[in-house]
């Protein structure tokens, strides 16, 4: 299983960021179920603009 970190943002969205690909993925490039190994809080930042918001400015 590949190791992932859950990153939680100020806006309450979260993402899973890979820490390390397992050997099975490295050989086949087929993703296996994630193995959540850590949680990181980025409560001082939003996850980023939504695609349609970049055209509103």
PDB file of C-alpha atoms in Angstrom:
ATOM      1  CA  UNK A   1       0.000   0.000   0.000  1.00  0.00           C
ATOM      2  CA  UNK A   2       1.173   3.512  -0.773  1.00  0.00           C
ATOM      3  CA  UNK A   3       1.706   5.906   2.129  1.00  0.00           C
ATOM      4  CA  UNK A   4      -0.343   9.113   2.108  1.00  0.00           C
ATOM      5  CA  UNK A   5      -0.620  12.254   4.247  1.00  0.00           C
ATOM      6  CA  UNK A   6      -4.026  13.887   4.653  1.00  0.00           C
ATOM      7  CA  UNK A   7      -3.682  17.674   4.395  1.00  0.00           C
ATOM      8  CA  UNK A   8      -6.582  19.660   5.864  1.00  0.00           C
ATOM      9  CA  UNK A   9      -7.057  23.338   4.970  1.00  0.00           C
ATOM     10  CA  UNK A  10      -8.734  26.374   6.527  1.00  0.00           C
ATOM     11  CA  UNK A  11     -11.700  26.019   4.165  1.00  0.00           C
ATOM     12  CA  UNK A  12     -12.300  22.476   5.548  1.00  0.00           C
ATOM     13  CA  UNK A  13     -11.300  20.844   2.262  1.00  0.00           C
ATOM     14  CA  UNK A  14      -8.659  18.172   2.414  1.00  0.00           C
ATOM     15  CA  UNK A  15      -6.318  16.409   0.026  1.00  0.00           C
ATOM     16  CA  UNK A  16      -4.342  13.223   0.143  1.00  0.00           C
ATOM     17  CA  UNK A  17      -0.694  13.699  -0.788  1.00  0.00           C
ATOM     18  CA  UNK A  18       1.444  10.656  -1.495  1.00  0.00           C
ATOM     19  CA  UNK A  19       4.497  10.265   0.730  1.00  0.00           C
ATOM     20  CA  UNK A  20       5.874   7.125  -0.873  1.00  0.00           C
ATOM     21  CA  UNK A  21       4.781   4.865  -3.707  1.00  0.00           C
ATOM     22  CA  UNK A  22       4.843   1.165  -2.866  1.00  0.00           C
ATOM     23  CA  UNK A  23       6.810  -1.298  -4.991  1.00  0.00           C
ATOM     24  CA  UNK A  24       3.606  -2.678  -6.526  1.00  0.00           C
ATOM     25  CA  UNK A  25       2.699   0.784  -7.861  1.00  0.00           C
ATOM     26  CA  UNK A  26       6.248   1.375  -9.082  1.00  0.00           C
ATOM     27  CA  UNK A  27       6.071  -1.815 -11.128  1.00  0.00           C
ATOM     28  CA  UNK A  28       2.488  -1.630 -12.424  1.00  0.00           C
ATOM     29  CA  UNK A  29       1.465   2.071 -12.157  1.00  0.00           C
ATOM     30  CA  UNK A  30      -1.886   0.856 -10.806  1.00  0.00           C
ATOM     31  CA  UNK A  31      -2.854   2.610  -7.603  1.00  0.00           C
ATOM     32  CA  UNK A  32      -3.552   0.480  -4.568  1.00  0.00           C
ATOM     33  CA  UNK A  33      -5.665   1.454  -1.542  1.00  0.00           C
ATOM     34  CA  UNK A  34      -4.084   4.373   0.346  1.00  0.00           C
ATOM     35  CA  UNK A  35      -2.383   3.854   3.677  1.00  0.00           C
ATOM     36  CA  UNK A  36      -2.953   7.050   5.679  1.00  0.00           C
ATOM     37  CA  UNK A  37       0.165   7.602   7.797  1.00  0.00           C
ATOM     38  CA  UNK A  38      -0.162  11.237   8.929  1.00  0.00           C
ATOM     39  CA  UNK A  39      -2.476  14.236   9.103  1.00  0.00           C
ATOM     40  CA  UNK A  40      -1.159  17.731   8.388  1.00  0.00           C
ATOM     41  CA  UNK A  41      -3.168  20.839   9.258  1.00  0.00           C
ATOM     42  CA  UNK A  42      -2.727  23.945   7.119  1.00  0.00           C
ATOM     43  CA  UNK A  43      -5.358  26.006   8.876  1.00  0.00           C
ATOM     44  CA  UNK A  44      -3.734  29.265   7.796  1.00  0.00           C
ATOM     45  CA  UNK A  45      -4.327  28.667   4.088  1.00  0.00           C
ATOM     46  CA  UNK A  46      -7.158  27.710   1.771  1.00  0.00           C
ATOM     47  CA  UNK A  47      -6.808  24.794  -0.605  1.00  0.00           C
ATOM     48  CA  UNK A  48      -6.716  27.110  -3.622  1.00  0.00           C
ATOM     49  CA  UNK A  49      -9.145  28.907  -5.909  1.00  0.00           C
ATOM     50  CA  UNK A  50     -11.907  26.984  -7.573  1.00  0.00           C
ATOM     51  CA  UNK A  51     -11.486  26.849 -11.364  1.00  0.00           C
ATOM     52  CA  UNK A  52     -14.340  29.278 -12.036  1.00  0.00           C
ATOM     53  CA  UNK A  53     -13.122  31.805  -9.433  1.00  0.00           C
ATOM     54  CA  UNK A  54      -9.993  32.668 -11.388  1.00  0.00           C
ATOM     55  CA  UNK A  55     -12.147  34.249 -14.105  1.00  0.00           C
ATOM     56  CA  UNK A  56     -14.168  36.425 -11.706  1.00  0.00           C
ATOM     57  CA  UNK A  57     -11.354  38.909 -11.015  1.00  0.00           C
TER      58      UNK A  57
END
